PDB file of C-alpha atoms in Angstrom:
ATOM      1  CA  MET A   1      -0.460  15.163  -1.340  1.00 39.00           C
ATOM      2  CA  ASN A   2      -3.047  17.841  -1.695  1.00 36.00           C
ATOM      3  CA  TYR A   3      -6.651  16.854  -0.809  1.00 35.00           C
ATOM      4  CA  TYR A   4      -9.827  19.236  -0.023  1.00 31.00           C
ATOM      5  CA  TYR A   5     -12.697  19.053   2.809  1.00 31.00           C
ATOM      6  CA  LEU A   6     -15.410  21.605   0.884  1.00 30.00           C
ATOM      7  CA  VAL A   7     -14.963  20.383  -2.401  1.00 33.00           C
ATOM      8  CA  VAL A   8     -17.599  17.604  -3.686  1.00 35.00           C
ATOM      9  CA  PHE A   9     -16.656  14.939  -5.931  1.00 34.00           C
ATOM     10  CA  LEU A  10     -19.411  13.071  -6.966  1.00 37.00           C
ATOM     11  CA  CYS A  11     -18.465   9.597  -8.355  1.00 41.00           C
ATOM     12  CA  ILE A  12     -20.535   6.673  -9.215  1.00 34.00           C
ATOM     13  CA  THR A  13     -20.680   3.972  -6.534  1.00 35.00           C
ATOM     14  CA  VAL A  14     -21.494   0.535  -6.046  1.00 33.00           C
ATOM     15  CA  PRO A  15     -22.559  -1.376  -2.686  1.00 34.00           C
ATOM     16  CA  LEU A  16     -20.201  -3.561  -1.869  1.00 30.00           C
ATOM     17  CA  PRO A  17     -20.999  -7.531  -1.118  1.00 31.00           C
ATOM     18  CA  ALA A  18     -21.523  -8.726   2.939  1.00 32.00           C
ATOM     19  CA  LEU A  19     -18.551  -9.413   4.088  1.00 34.00           C
ATOM     20  CA  SER A  20     -17.489 -11.575   7.252  1.00 34.00           C
ATOM     21  CA  TYR A  21     -15.405  -9.503   9.895  1.00 34.00           C
ATOM     22  CA  SER A  22     -13.418 -10.964  12.369  1.00 45.00           C
ATOM     23  CA  GLY A  23     -10.789  -9.208  14.362  1.00 70.00           C
ATOM     24  CA  GLU A  24     -10.988  -5.713  16.485  1.00 90.00           C
ATOM     25  CA  TYR A  25     -11.680  -2.469  14.699  1.00 95.00           C
ATOM     26  CA  TYR A  26     -10.655   0.723  16.006  1.00 96.00           C
ATOM     27  CA  ALA A  27     -12.174   3.905  16.255  1.00 97.00           C
ATOM     28  CA  SER A  28     -10.857   7.113  14.337  1.00 97.00           C
ATOM     29  CA  ARG A  29     -11.450   9.664  11.632  1.00 97.00           C
ATOM     30  CA  ALA A  30     -11.390  10.155   7.424  1.00 97.00           C
ATOM     31  CA  THR A  31     -11.686  12.462   5.537  1.00 96.00           C
ATOM     32  CA  TYR A  32     -10.503  12.357   1.202  1.00 94.00           C
ATOM     33  CA  TYR A  33      -8.848  14.253  -1.021  1.00 88.00           C
ATOM     34  CA  GLY A  34      -9.638  14.969  -4.737  1.00 77.00           C
ATOM     35  CA  SER A  35      -8.985  14.189  -8.006  1.00 75.00           C
ATOM     36  CA  PRO A  36     -11.054  14.609 -11.211  1.00 74.00           C
ATOM     37  CA  ASP A  37     -11.122  10.742 -11.885  1.00 76.00           C
ATOM     38  CA  CYS A  38     -12.075   9.792  -8.602  1.00 74.00           C
ATOM     39  CA  LEU A  39      -8.867   7.613  -8.397  1.00 76.00           C
ATOM     40  CA  GLY A  40      -5.613   7.591  -6.070  1.00 79.00           C
ATOM     41  CA  THR A  41      -2.495   9.652  -7.459  1.00 77.00           C
ATOM     42  CA  PRO A  42       0.943   8.374  -8.850  1.00 74.00           C
ATOM     43  CA  THR A  43       2.682  10.520  -6.767  1.00 80.00           C
ATOM     44  CA  GLY A  44       2.622   9.214  -3.542  1.00 89.00           C
ATOM     45  CA  ALA A  45       4.821   8.141  -0.801  1.00 95.00           C
ATOM     46  CA  CYS A  46       4.976   4.588  -0.971  1.00 97.00           C
ATOM     47  CA  GLY A  47       6.723   5.130  -4.269  1.00 96.00           C
ATOM     48  CA  PHE A  48       4.179   3.106  -6.173  1.00 96.00           C
ATOM     49  CA  GLY A  49       3.949   5.201  -9.019  1.00 93.00           C
ATOM     50  CA  GLU A  50       0.770   4.401 -11.319  1.00 91.00           C
ATOM     51  CA  TYR A  51       0.103   1.390  -9.524  1.00 94.00           C
ATOM     52  CA  GLY A  52      -0.927   3.692  -6.638  1.00 93.00           C
ATOM     53  CA  LYS A  53      -3.223   5.289  -8.814  1.00 90.00           C
ATOM     54  CA  THR A  54      -5.368   2.153 -10.473  1.00 90.00           C
ATOM     55  CA  VAL A  55      -4.771  -0.647  -7.489  1.00 95.00           C
ATOM     56  CA  ASN A  56      -8.095  -2.004  -6.461  1.00 95.00           C
ATOM     57  CA  ASP A  57     -10.103  -0.048  -8.880  1.00 93.00           C
ATOM     58  CA  GLY A  58      -8.561   3.049  -7.373  1.00 92.00           C
ATOM     59  CA  GLN A  59      -9.906   2.283  -3.534  1.00 94.00           C
ATOM     60  CA  VAL A  60      -6.517   3.394  -1.823  1.00 95.00           C
ATOM     61  CA  SER A  61      -5.760   6.012   1.282  1.00 96.00           C
ATOM     62  CA  GLY A  62      -2.999   8.136   2.752  1.00 95.00           C
ATOM     63  CA  VAL A  63      -2.999   7.177   6.258  1.00 97.00           C
ATOM     64  CA  SER A  64      -0.654   9.056   9.138  1.00 95.00           C
ATOM     65  CA  LYS A  65      -0.263   6.983  12.103  1.00 95.00           C
ATOM     66  CA  LEU A  66      -0.600   3.806   9.969  1.00 96.00           C
ATOM     67  CA  TYR A  67       2.255   4.717   7.352  1.00 96.00           C
ATOM     68  CA  ARG A  68       5.130   3.702   9.988  1.00 95.00           C
ATOM     69  CA  GLY A  69       8.095   5.154   8.087  1.00 95.00           C
ATOM     70  CA  GLY A  70       6.940   3.468   4.868  1.00 97.00           C
ATOM     71  CA  SER A  71       6.562  -0.201   6.415  1.00 96.00           C
ATOM     72  CA  GLY A  72       2.912   0.464   6.237  1.00 96.00           C
ATOM     73  CA  CYS A  73       2.855   0.813   2.909  1.00 97.00           C
ATOM     74  CA  GLY A  74       0.244  -1.893   0.864  1.00 97.00           C
ATOM     75  CA  ALA A  75      -1.372  -3.023   3.587  1.00 97.00           C
ATOM     76  CA  CYS A  76      -5.346  -3.215   3.634  1.00 97.00           C
ATOM     77  CA  TYR A  77      -7.974  -1.895   5.878  1.00 98.00           C
ATOM     78  CA  GLN A  78     -11.460  -2.171   6.019  1.00 98.00           C
ATOM     79  CA  VAL A  79     -13.018   1.385   6.972  1.00 98.00           C
ATOM     80  CA  ARG A  80     -16.533   2.053   7.530  1.00 97.00           C
ATOM     81  CA  CYS A  81     -18.118   5.476   8.552  1.00 96.00           C
ATOM     82  CA  LYS A  82     -20.650   6.054  11.760  1.00 94.00           C
ATOM     83  CA  ILE A  83     -23.092   7.873  10.061  1.00 94.00           C
ATOM     84  CA  PRO A  84     -26.300   4.995   9.926  1.00 93.00           C
ATOM     85  CA  GLU A  85     -28.597   6.966   8.004  1.00 95.00           C
ATOM     86  CA  HIS A  86     -25.543   7.905   5.224  1.00 96.00           C
ATOM     87  CA  CYS A  87     -23.278   5.073   5.739  1.00 97.00           C
ATOM     88  CA  THR A  88     -23.519   0.962   4.918  1.00 96.00           C
ATOM     89  CA  GLU A  89     -22.307  -1.363   7.099  1.00 94.00           C
ATOM     90  CA  GLU A  90     -19.619  -2.877   5.293  1.00 95.00           C
ATOM     91  CA  GLY A  91     -17.695   0.293   4.136  1.00 97.00           C
ATOM     92  CA  THR A  92     -14.618   0.139   2.023  1.00 97.00           C
ATOM     93  CA  LYS A  93     -11.633  -1.644   1.200  1.00 97.00           C
ATOM     94  CA  VAL A  94      -8.511   1.098   0.889  1.00 97.00           C
ATOM     95  CA  VAL A  95      -4.793  -0.250   0.216  1.00 97.00           C
ATOM     96  CA  VAL A  96      -2.326   1.944   1.611  1.00 97.00           C
ATOM     97  CA  THR A  97      -0.512   4.280  -1.353  1.00 96.00           C
ATOM     98  CA  ASP A  98      -0.153   7.614   0.568  1.00 96.00           C
ATOM     99  CA  TYR A  99       1.218   9.407   3.604  1.00 95.00           C
ATOM    100  CA  GLY A 100      -1.759  11.813   4.447  1.00 92.00           C
ATOM    101  CA  GLU A 101      -2.876  13.861   7.565  1.00 90.00           C
ATOM    102  CA  GLY A 102      -6.398  15.429   8.167  1.00 87.00           C
ATOM    103  CA  ASP A 103      -8.058  16.942  10.946  1.00 89.00           C
ATOM    104  CA  ARG A 104      -7.062  13.317  13.397  1.00 92.00           C
ATOM    105  CA  THR A 105      -7.631  11.231  10.771  1.00 95.00           C
ATOM    106  CA  ASP A 106      -5.810   8.171  10.466  1.00 96.00           C
ATOM    107  CA  PHE A 107      -6.955   8.003   6.758  1.00 97.00           C
ATOM    108  CA  VAL A 108      -7.139  10.432   3.605  1.00 96.00           C
ATOM    109  CA  LEU A 109      -9.128   8.596   1.499  1.00 96.00           C
ATOM    110  CA  SER A 110      -9.413   8.627  -2.642  1.00 94.00           C
ATOM    111  CA  THR A 111     -12.631  10.242  -3.250  1.00 94.00           C
ATOM    112  CA  ALA A 112     -13.399   6.558  -5.047  1.00 93.00           C
ATOM    113  CA  ALA A 113     -12.820   5.263  -1.603  1.00 95.00           C
ATOM    114  CA  TYR A 114     -14.907   7.507   0.266  1.00 96.00           C
ATOM    115  CA  GLY A 115     -17.876   7.548  -1.984  1.00 94.00           C
ATOM    116  CA  LYS A 116     -18.251   3.636  -0.863  1.00 95.00           C
ATOM    117  CA  LEU A 117     -18.539   4.908   2.690  1.00 97.00           C
ATOM    118  CA  ALA A 118     -22.219   6.228   1.493  1.00 97.00           C
ATOM    119  CA  ARG A 119     -25.371   4.423   1.210  1.00 96.00           C
ATOM    120  CA  PRO A 120     -26.760   4.850  -2.161  1.00 95.00           C
ATOM    121  CA  TYR A 121     -28.009   8.414  -3.387  1.00 94.00           C
ATOM    122  CA  MET A 122     -26.052   9.483  -0.080  1.00 95.00           C
ATOM    123  CA  ALA A 123     -22.525  10.127  -1.154  1.00 94.00           C
ATOM    124  CA  GLU A 124     -23.038  13.787  -2.071  1.00 94.00           C
ATOM    125  CA  LYS A 125     -24.530  14.006   1.711  1.00 94.00           C
ATOM    126  CA  LEU A 126     -21.281  12.297   3.031  1.00 95.00           C
ATOM    127  CA  PHE A 127     -18.658  13.895   1.130  1.00 95.00           C
ATOM    128  CA  ALA A 128     -20.811  17.611   2.519  1.00 96.00           C
ATOM    129  CA  TYR A 129     -18.591  16.398   6.039  1.00 95.00           C
ATOM    130  CA  GLY A 130     -15.432  16.447   4.954  1.00 93.00           C
ATOM    131  CA  VAL A 131     -14.469  14.598   7.818  1.00 95.00           C
ATOM    132  CA  VAL A 132     -16.140  11.855   8.850  1.00 96.00           C
ATOM    133  CA  ASP A 133     -15.815   8.706  12.264  1.00 97.00           C
ATOM    134  CA  VAL A 134     -15.001   6.058  11.165  1.00 98.00           C
ATOM    135  CA  GLU A 135     -14.030   2.275  12.700  1.00 97.00           C
ATOM    136  CA  PHE A 136     -11.197   0.613  10.662  1.00 98.00           C
ATOM    137  CA  LYS A 137      -9.355  -2.979  10.981  1.00 97.00           C
ATOM    138  CA  ARG A 138      -6.071  -4.439   9.241  1.00 96.00           C
ATOM    139  CA  ILE A 139      -7.591  -6.951   6.658  1.00 96.00           C
ATOM    140  CA  ALA A 140      -5.568  -9.437   4.010  1.00 96.00           C
ATOM    141  CA  CYS A 141      -4.514  -7.609   0.712  1.00 96.00           C
ATOM    142  CA  GLN A 142      -6.191 -10.486  -2.246  1.00 94.00           C
ATOM    143  CA  TYR A 143      -4.662 -10.243  -5.940  1.00 95.00           C
ATOM    144  CA  ASN A 144      -5.161 -12.155  -8.841  1.00 93.00           C
ATOM    145  CA  TYR A 145      -1.847 -11.143  -9.196  1.00 94.00           C
ATOM    146  CA  ASN A 146       1.982 -13.019  -7.444  1.00 97.00           C
ATOM    147  CA  LEU A 147       3.652 -10.496  -5.663  1.00 97.00           C
ATOM    148  CA  VAL A 148       6.206  -8.895  -7.988  1.00 97.00           C
ATOM    149  CA  PHE A 149       9.483  -6.745  -7.755  1.00 98.00           C
ATOM    150  CA  LYS A 150       9.739  -3.324  -9.709  1.00 98.00           C
ATOM    151  CA  VAL A 151      12.579  -2.034 -10.734  1.00 98.00           C
ATOM    152  CA  LEU A 152      12.116   1.703 -10.769  1.00 97.00           C
ATOM    153  CA  PRO A 153      12.966   4.046 -13.620  1.00 95.00           C
ATOM    154  CA  HIS A 154      16.287   5.870 -11.753  1.00 94.00           C
ATOM    155  CA  SER A 155      17.657   2.794 -11.902  1.00 98.00           C
ATOM    156  CA  LYS A 156      21.414   2.473 -12.989  1.00 97.00           C
ATOM    157  CA  TYR A 157      22.097  -0.875 -14.496  1.00 96.00           C
ATOM    158  CA  PRO A 158      24.370  -2.453 -13.218  1.00 94.00           C
ATOM    159  CA  SER A 159      25.291  -0.799 -10.551  1.00 92.00           C
ATOM    160  CA  TYR A 160      22.006   0.928  -8.504  1.00 98.00           C
ATOM    161  CA  LEU A 161      19.253  -0.881  -8.195  1.00 98.00           C
ATOM    162  CA  ALA A 162      15.543   0.499  -6.103  1.00 98.00           C
ATOM    163  CA  LEU A 163      13.055  -1.580  -6.273  1.00 98.00           C
ATOM    164  CA  VAL A 164       9.385  -1.711  -5.223  1.00 98.00           C
ATOM    165  CA  PRO A 165       7.091  -4.380  -4.602  1.00 98.00           C
ATOM    166  CA  LEU A 166       3.652  -4.334  -6.030  1.00 97.00           C
ATOM    167  CA  TYR A 167       0.671  -6.601  -5.488  1.00 97.00           C
ATOM    168  CA  GLN A 168       1.424  -7.653  -1.701  1.00 95.00           C
ATOM    169  CA  SER A 169      -1.146 -10.155   0.091  1.00 95.00           C
ATOM    170  CA  GLY A 170      -1.610 -10.995   2.995  1.00 94.00           C
ATOM    171  CA  THR A 171      -1.315  -9.339   6.501  1.00 94.00           C
ATOM    172  CA  TYR A 172       2.326  -8.190   6.649  1.00 95.00           C
ATOM    173  CA  ASP A 173       4.829  -5.891   6.623  1.00 96.00           C
ATOM    174  CA  ILE A 174       7.928  -5.464   4.481  1.00 96.00           C
ATOM    175  CA  ALA A 175      10.122  -4.170   7.323  1.00 96.00           C
ATOM    176  CA  ALA A 176      13.746  -5.228   5.796  1.00 97.00           C
ATOM    177  CA  MET A 177      14.973  -6.412   2.350  1.00 98.00           C
ATOM    178  CA  GLU A 178      18.717  -7.871   1.659  1.00 98.00           C
ATOM    179  CA  ILE A 179      20.891  -8.830  -1.241  1.00 98.00           C
ATOM    180  CA  TRP A 180      23.178 -11.621  -1.363  1.00 98.00           C
ATOM    181  CA  GLN A 181      26.641 -11.124  -2.402  1.00 96.00           C
ATOM    182  CA  ASP A 182      27.994 -13.895  -4.084  1.00 94.00           C
ATOM    183  CA  ASP A 183      31.805 -13.229  -3.833  1.00 92.00           C
ATOM    184  CA  ARG A 184      31.512 -11.773  -0.166  1.00 92.00           C
ATOM    185  CA  LYS A 185      29.501 -14.774   0.654  1.00 95.00           C
ATOM    186  CA  GLU A 186      27.019 -12.465   2.925  1.00 97.00           C
ATOM    187  CA  TRP A 187      23.693 -10.897   2.841  1.00 98.00           C
ATOM    188  CA  ARG A 188      24.051  -6.774   2.275  1.00 98.00           C
ATOM    189  CA  PRO A 189      21.218  -4.336   3.839  1.00 98.00           C
ATOM    190  CA  MET A 190      19.112  -2.209   1.353  1.00 98.00           C
ATOM    191  CA  ARG A 191      17.944   1.046   2.193  1.00 98.00           C
ATOM    192  CA  ARG A 192      14.750   1.965   2.678  1.00 98.00           C
ATOM    193  CA  ALA A 193      14.890   5.151   0.227  1.00 97.00           C
ATOM    194  CA  TYR A 194      11.324   6.293   0.833  1.00 97.00           C
ATOM    195  CA  GLY A 195       8.082   4.978   1.434  1.00 97.00           C
ATOM    196  CA  THR A 196       8.884   1.185   0.804  1.00 97.00           C
ATOM    197  CA  VAL A 197      11.059   1.716  -2.045  1.00 98.00           C
ATOM    198  CA  PHE A 198      14.386  -0.471  -1.396  1.00 98.00           C
ATOM    199  CA  ASP A 199      17.991   0.129  -3.152  1.00 98.00           C
ATOM    200  CA  ILE A 200      21.216  -0.679  -3.248  1.00 98.00           C
ATOM    201  CA  THR A 201      24.466   1.182  -4.444  1.00 96.00           C
ATOM    202  CA  ASP A 202      27.491  -1.116  -6.101  1.00 94.00           C
ATOM    203  CA  ALA A 203      24.731  -4.236  -7.009  1.00 95.00           C
ATOM    204  CA  PRO A 204      26.902  -7.045  -7.579  1.00 95.00           C
ATOM    205  CA  LEU A 205      26.920  -9.019 -10.905  1.00 94.00           C
ATOM    206  CA  GLY A 206      24.636 -11.701 -12.173  1.00 95.00           C
ATOM    207  CA  ALA A 207      21.178 -12.987 -11.472  1.00 97.00           C
ATOM    208  CA  ILE A 208      20.177 -11.198  -8.157  1.00 97.00           C
ATOM    209  CA  THR A 209      19.090 -13.136  -4.982  1.00 98.00           C
ATOM    210  CA  LEU A 210      16.909 -11.417  -2.632  1.00 97.00           C
ATOM    211  CA  ARG A 211      15.326 -11.805   0.299  1.00 98.00           C
ATOM    212  CA  TYR A 212      12.520  -9.984   2.975  1.00 97.00           C
ATOM    213  CA  GLN A 213      11.610  -9.640   6.222  1.00 97.00           C
ATOM    214  CA  ALA A 214       7.647 -10.480   6.455  1.00 96.00           C
ATOM    215  CA  VAL A 215       6.579  -8.721   9.987  1.00 96.00           C
ATOM    216  CA  TYR A 216       2.978  -9.540  11.522  1.00 91.00           C
ATOM    217  CA  GLY A 217       1.365  -7.474  13.885  1.00 81.00           C
ATOM    218  CA  TYR A 218       3.368  -5.658  15.804  1.00 71.00           C
ATOM    219  CA  GLY A 219       6.258  -7.362  15.001  1.00 76.00           C
ATOM    220  CA  ASP A 220       5.308 -10.551  17.135  1.00 79.00           C
ATOM    221  CA  TYR A 221       6.343 -12.726  14.771  1.00 91.00           C
ATOM    222  CA  LYS A 222       8.605 -12.393  11.561  1.00 94.00           C
ATOM    223  CA  TYR A 223      10.632 -14.138   9.332  1.00 94.00           C
ATOM    224  CA  TRP A 224      12.681 -13.648   5.972  1.00 97.00           C
ATOM    225  CA  VAL A 225      11.052 -15.041   2.375  1.00 96.00           C
ATOM    226  CA  MET A 226      14.313 -15.568   0.029  1.00 97.00           C
ATOM    227  CA  LEU A 227      13.896 -15.265  -3.571  1.00 97.00           C
ATOM    228  CA  ASN A 228      16.288 -17.260  -5.406  1.00 97.00           C
ATOM    229  CA  ASN A 229      17.373 -15.570  -8.839  1.00 97.00           C
ATOM    230  CA  VAL A 230      14.106 -13.047  -8.750  1.00 97.00           C
ATOM    231  CA  LEU A 231      15.741 -10.831 -10.841  1.00 98.00           C
ATOM    232  CA  PRO A 232      17.573 -12.228 -13.872  1.00 97.00           C
ATOM    233  CA  SER A 233      21.306 -11.374 -14.875  1.00 97.00           C
ATOM    234  CA  ASP A 234      20.180  -9.125 -17.633  1.00 97.00           C
ATOM    235  CA  TRP A 235      17.791  -6.805 -15.251  1.00 97.00           C
ATOM    236  CA  GLN A 236      16.077  -3.828 -17.012  1.00 97.00           C
ATOM    237  CA  VAL A 237      15.139  -0.448 -16.046  1.00 97.00           C
ATOM    238  CA  GLY A 238      11.298  -0.491 -15.619  1.00 96.00           C
ATOM    239  CA  TYR A 239      10.200  -3.809 -15.533  1.00 98.00           C
ATOM    240  CA  THR A 240       8.501  -6.183 -13.160  1.00 97.00           C
ATOM    241  CA  TYR A 241       9.981  -9.360 -11.884  1.00 98.00           C
ATOM    242  CA  ASP A 242       7.747 -12.365 -10.961  1.00 97.00           C
ATOM    243  CA  THR A 243       8.337 -13.988  -7.009  1.00 96.00           C
ATOM    244  CA  GLY A 244       6.009 -16.957  -7.853  1.00 94.00           C
ATOM    245  CA  ILE A 245       4.586 -16.109  -4.611  1.00 91.00           C
ATOM    246  CA  SER A 246       0.746 -15.157  -4.174  1.00 83.00           C
ATOM    247  CA  ALA A 247       0.466 -14.740  -0.419  1.00 61.00           C
TER     248      ALA A 247
END
């Protein structure tokens, strides 16, 4: 992922509504990477594709330590910078869609997200810093959509299946995914291919039943969520399938 400290992208910013904060904030630093439309990138390390560019109105971020081998993909964070004369108290909410490293930063924000940190008419001055001190906390992702699984284009029906979850609400990470093999009467682990993309060779025939492991916090609380027949027997490459789960 390419990002630039010295190029200023001026995006129209709208102040965020006041939010009620809970939980602990952590100190860090943030920078930004550029794109002509001020949005994110569709080629991020999480495997989200175009969704990674447009989700949350382009308020997205690459992360370093928070990436956690890909399990941190899709997480939401409240980020606010610590320059009172230039920054709002609310900051911005971002969705993790990529891996990115800067100068001792946890966040490499899209220019749209970075601009949201600024007070009205202060965006240009904030971009000139290149890197700013911030504080952040994990927050629940909220969408007007259910969790869906997209069958990625390089899948090959019926033998090879690669899936990526989209619109993952709440504050959990998807740590693992398994597929039910009915003829063996056992759960087979899917491989985390990269980011939050899970795949399997020799996928079972018929409708696909999956389960994923939801993990909260530092792994103190985890459980499995089963999705019975979430993909039909004639699943198609490039299609998305609704899980019916909204949180």
